[in-house]
Coordinates of C-alpha atoms in Angstrom, one line a residue:
X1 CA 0.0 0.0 0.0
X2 CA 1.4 3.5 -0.6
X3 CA 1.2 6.6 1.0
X4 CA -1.3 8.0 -1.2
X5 CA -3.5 5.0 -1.2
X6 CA -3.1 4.5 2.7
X7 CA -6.3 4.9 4.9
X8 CA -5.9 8.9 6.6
X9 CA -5.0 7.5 10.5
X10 CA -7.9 8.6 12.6
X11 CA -7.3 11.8 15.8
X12 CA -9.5 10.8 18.4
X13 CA -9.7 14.2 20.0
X14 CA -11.3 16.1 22.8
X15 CA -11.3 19.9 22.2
X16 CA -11.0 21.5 24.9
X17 CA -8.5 19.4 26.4
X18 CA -5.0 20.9 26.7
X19 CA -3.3 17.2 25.7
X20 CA -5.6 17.2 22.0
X21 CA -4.8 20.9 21.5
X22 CA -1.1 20.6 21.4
X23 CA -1.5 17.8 19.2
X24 CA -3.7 19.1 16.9
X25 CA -1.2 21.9 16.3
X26 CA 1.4 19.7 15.5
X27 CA -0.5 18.0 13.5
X28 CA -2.1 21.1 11.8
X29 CA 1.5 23.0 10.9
X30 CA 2.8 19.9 9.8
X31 CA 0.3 19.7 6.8
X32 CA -1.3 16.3 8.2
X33 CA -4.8 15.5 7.1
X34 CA -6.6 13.2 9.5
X35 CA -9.9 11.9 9.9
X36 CA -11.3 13.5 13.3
X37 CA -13.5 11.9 15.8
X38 CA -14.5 14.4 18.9
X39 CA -15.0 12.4 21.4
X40 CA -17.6 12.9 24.4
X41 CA -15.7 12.3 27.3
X42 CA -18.7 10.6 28.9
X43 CA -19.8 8.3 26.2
X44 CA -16.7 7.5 24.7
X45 CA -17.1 5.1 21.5
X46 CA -16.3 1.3 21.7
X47 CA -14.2 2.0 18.8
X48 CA -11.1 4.3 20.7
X49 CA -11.5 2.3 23.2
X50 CA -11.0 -0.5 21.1
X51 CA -8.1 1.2 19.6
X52 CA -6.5 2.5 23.0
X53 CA -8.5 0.5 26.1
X54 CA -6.9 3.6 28.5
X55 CA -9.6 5.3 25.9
X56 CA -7.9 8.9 27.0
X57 CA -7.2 11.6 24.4
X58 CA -5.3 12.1 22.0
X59 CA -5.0 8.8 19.9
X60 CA -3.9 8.3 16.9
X61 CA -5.0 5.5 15.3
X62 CA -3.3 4.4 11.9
X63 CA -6.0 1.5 11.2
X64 CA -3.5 -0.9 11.5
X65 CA -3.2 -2.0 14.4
X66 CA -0.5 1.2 15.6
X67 CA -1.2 3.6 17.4
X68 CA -0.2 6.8 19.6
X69 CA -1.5 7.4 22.8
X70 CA 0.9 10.2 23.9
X71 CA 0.3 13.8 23.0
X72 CA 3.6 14.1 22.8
X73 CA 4.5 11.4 20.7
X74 CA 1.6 13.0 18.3
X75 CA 3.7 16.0 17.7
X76 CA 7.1 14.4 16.9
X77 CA 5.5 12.0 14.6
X78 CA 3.9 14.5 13.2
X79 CA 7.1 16.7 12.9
X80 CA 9.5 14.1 12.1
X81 CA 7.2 14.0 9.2
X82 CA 7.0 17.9 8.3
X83 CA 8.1 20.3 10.4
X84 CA 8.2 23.8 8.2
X85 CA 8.9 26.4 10.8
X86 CA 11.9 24.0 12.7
X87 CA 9.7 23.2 16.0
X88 CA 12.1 20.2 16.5
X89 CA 14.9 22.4 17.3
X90 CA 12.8 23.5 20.7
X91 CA 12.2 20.3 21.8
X92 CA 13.4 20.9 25.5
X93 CA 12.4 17.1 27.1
X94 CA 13.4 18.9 30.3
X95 CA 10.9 21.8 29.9
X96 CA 7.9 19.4 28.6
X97 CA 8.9 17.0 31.6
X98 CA 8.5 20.5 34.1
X99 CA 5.2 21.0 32.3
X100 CA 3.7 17.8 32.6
X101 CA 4.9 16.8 35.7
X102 CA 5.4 19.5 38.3
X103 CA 3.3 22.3 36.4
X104 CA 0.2 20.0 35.9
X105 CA 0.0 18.6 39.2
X106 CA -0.2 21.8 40.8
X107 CA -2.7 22.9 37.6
X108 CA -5.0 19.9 38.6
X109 CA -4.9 20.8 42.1
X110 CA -5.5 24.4 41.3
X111 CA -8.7 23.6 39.0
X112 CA -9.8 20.9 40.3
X113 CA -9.3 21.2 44.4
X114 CA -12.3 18.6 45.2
X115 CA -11.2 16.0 43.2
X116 CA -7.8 16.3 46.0
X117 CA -9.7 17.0 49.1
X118 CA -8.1 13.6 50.7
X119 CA -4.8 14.8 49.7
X120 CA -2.4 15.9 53.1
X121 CA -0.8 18.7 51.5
X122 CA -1.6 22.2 49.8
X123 CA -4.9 23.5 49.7
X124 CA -6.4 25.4 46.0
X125 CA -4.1 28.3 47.1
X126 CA -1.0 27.0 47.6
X127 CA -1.1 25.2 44.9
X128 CA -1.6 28.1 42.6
X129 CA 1.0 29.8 44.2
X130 CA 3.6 26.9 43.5
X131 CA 2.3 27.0 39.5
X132 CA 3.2 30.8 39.6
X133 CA 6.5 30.7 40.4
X134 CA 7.0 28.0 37.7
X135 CA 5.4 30.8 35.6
X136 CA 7.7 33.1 37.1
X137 CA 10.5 31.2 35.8
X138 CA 9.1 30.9 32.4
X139 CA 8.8 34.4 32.2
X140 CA 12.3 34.9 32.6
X141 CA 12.7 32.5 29.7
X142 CA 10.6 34.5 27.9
X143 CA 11.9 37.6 28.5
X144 CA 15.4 36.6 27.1
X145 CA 14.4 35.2 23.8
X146 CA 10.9 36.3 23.2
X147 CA 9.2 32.7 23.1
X148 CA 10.2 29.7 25.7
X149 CA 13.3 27.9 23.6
X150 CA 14.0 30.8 20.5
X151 CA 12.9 33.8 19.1
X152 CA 9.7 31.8 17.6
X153 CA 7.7 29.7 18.4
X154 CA 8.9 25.7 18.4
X155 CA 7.4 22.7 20.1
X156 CA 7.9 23.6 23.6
X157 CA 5.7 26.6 23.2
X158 CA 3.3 24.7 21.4
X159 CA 3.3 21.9 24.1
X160 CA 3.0 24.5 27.1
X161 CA 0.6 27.2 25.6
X162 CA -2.8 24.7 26.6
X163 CA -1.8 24.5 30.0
X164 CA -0.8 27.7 30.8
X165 CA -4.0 29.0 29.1
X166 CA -6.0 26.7 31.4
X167 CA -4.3 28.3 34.7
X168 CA -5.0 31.5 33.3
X169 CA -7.8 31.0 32.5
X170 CA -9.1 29.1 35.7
X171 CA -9.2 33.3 37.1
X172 CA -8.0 35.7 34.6
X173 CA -8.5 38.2 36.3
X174 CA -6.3 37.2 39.0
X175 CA -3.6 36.2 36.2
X176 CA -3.7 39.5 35.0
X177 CA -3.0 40.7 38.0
X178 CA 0.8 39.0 38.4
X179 CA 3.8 40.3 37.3
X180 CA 4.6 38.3 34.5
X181 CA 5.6 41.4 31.7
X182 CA 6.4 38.4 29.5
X183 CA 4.7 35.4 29.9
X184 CA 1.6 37.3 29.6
X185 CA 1.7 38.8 25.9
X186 CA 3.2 35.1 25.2
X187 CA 0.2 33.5 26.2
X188 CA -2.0 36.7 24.6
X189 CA 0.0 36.2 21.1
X190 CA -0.4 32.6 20.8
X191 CA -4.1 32.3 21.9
X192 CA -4.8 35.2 18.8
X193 CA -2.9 33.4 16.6
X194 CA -4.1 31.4 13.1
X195 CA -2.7 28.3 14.3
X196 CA -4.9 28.5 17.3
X197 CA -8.4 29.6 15.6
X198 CA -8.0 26.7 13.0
X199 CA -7.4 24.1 15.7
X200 CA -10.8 25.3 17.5
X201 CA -13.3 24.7 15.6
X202 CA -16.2 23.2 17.3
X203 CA -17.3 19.2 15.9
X204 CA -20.3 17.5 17.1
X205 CA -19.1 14.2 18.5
X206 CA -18.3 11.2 16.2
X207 CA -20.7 8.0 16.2
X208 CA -19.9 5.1 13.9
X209 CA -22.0 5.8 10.6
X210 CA -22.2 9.7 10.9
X211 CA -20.4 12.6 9.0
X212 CA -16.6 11.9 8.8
X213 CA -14.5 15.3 9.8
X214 CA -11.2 15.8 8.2
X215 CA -8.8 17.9 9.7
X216 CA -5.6 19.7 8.4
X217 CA -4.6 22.6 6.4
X218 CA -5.8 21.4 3.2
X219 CA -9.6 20.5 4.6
X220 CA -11.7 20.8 7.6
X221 CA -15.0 19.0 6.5
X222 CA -16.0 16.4 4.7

């Protein structure tokens, strides 16, 4: 089988979730067409699950039998593939590691402070103090280079933006508010930019039999 006669691979994909979104872009700037499947996170289809029994987003399914369950993962295939604007020479494993680790567990916390109540440590506050002063350091990044790894944007700005939108936005108000001179038109430039509109649009949530999606560059529906 060859490329061109190869089934698309099929993104099953959440929108608003921050792991999806930084795949999507990946995806998107890399000039990948894929069959999209928005998945409702409460009645998730027997198919992903089939495809990926953790059944959590993104997947990439290739309809072979391989697939990739890591957001991550998503945007270096998808790069290793295409990557027109060099976001491979930003891959900071250390930064994406800070992110998903230390950054996200006080994000969750943050957000999310019922879903922790039996934890012994921080309370909602503390916690969103601790995922400042990660900010803070970013910031400083920021400040010396204009985005987190170059002067543009690469893949560890593309991998952080959805999380630090989701703190922001959790009280913007209150973000606002910090000193972050940087950080803050960082976040305000990449959530007005293209790339970010033409991951959003809004999908009605794939069923087996309904309206196939296809997402990329070249097309956006079927």
């Amino acid at each position: 089988m060859t490329e061109s006669t190869r089934p698309l691979p099929v993104l099953y994909s959440f929108r608003r979730c921050p792991y999806a979104m930084r795949a999507r872009m990946a995806l998107w700037i890399a000039g990948e067409t894929v069959e999209l499947r928005e998945v409702k996170l409460a009645d998730k289809p027997p198919e992903l699950i089939a495809a990926s029994p953790k059944a959590t987003v993104p997947v990439l399914d290739f309809r072979d039998g391989s697939v990739i369950e890591e957001s991550i993962a998503v945007m270096r295939w998808a790069l290793h593939r295409n990557d027109p604007e060099g976001w491979l020479e930003g891959d900071d494993t250390e930064l994406i590691a800070e992110a998903d680790g230390t950054f996200k567990h006080h994000l969750d916390r943050y957000k999310y402070p019922n879903r922790y109540e039996d934890e012994p440590d921080h309370g909602k506050v503390d916690h969103r103090a601790e995922g400042l002063a990660i900010l803070a350091r970013w910031d400083e990044r920021i400040a010396a280079q204009g985005q987190l790894c170059a002067e543009r944007r690469t893949l560890a700005d593309i991998a952080l933006f959805p999380f630090i939108r989701q703190f922001a936005n959790h009280d913007r108000a209150w973000f606002d508010a910090q000193d972050l001179p940087h950080l803050q038109p960082w976040l305000n430039g990449h959530l007005e930019s293209e790339l970010f509109a033409s991951i959003m649009p809004k999908f009605t949530p794939w069923k087996a039999g309904g309206e196939t999606v296809l997402f990329g560059p070249e097309k956006t529906v079927a």
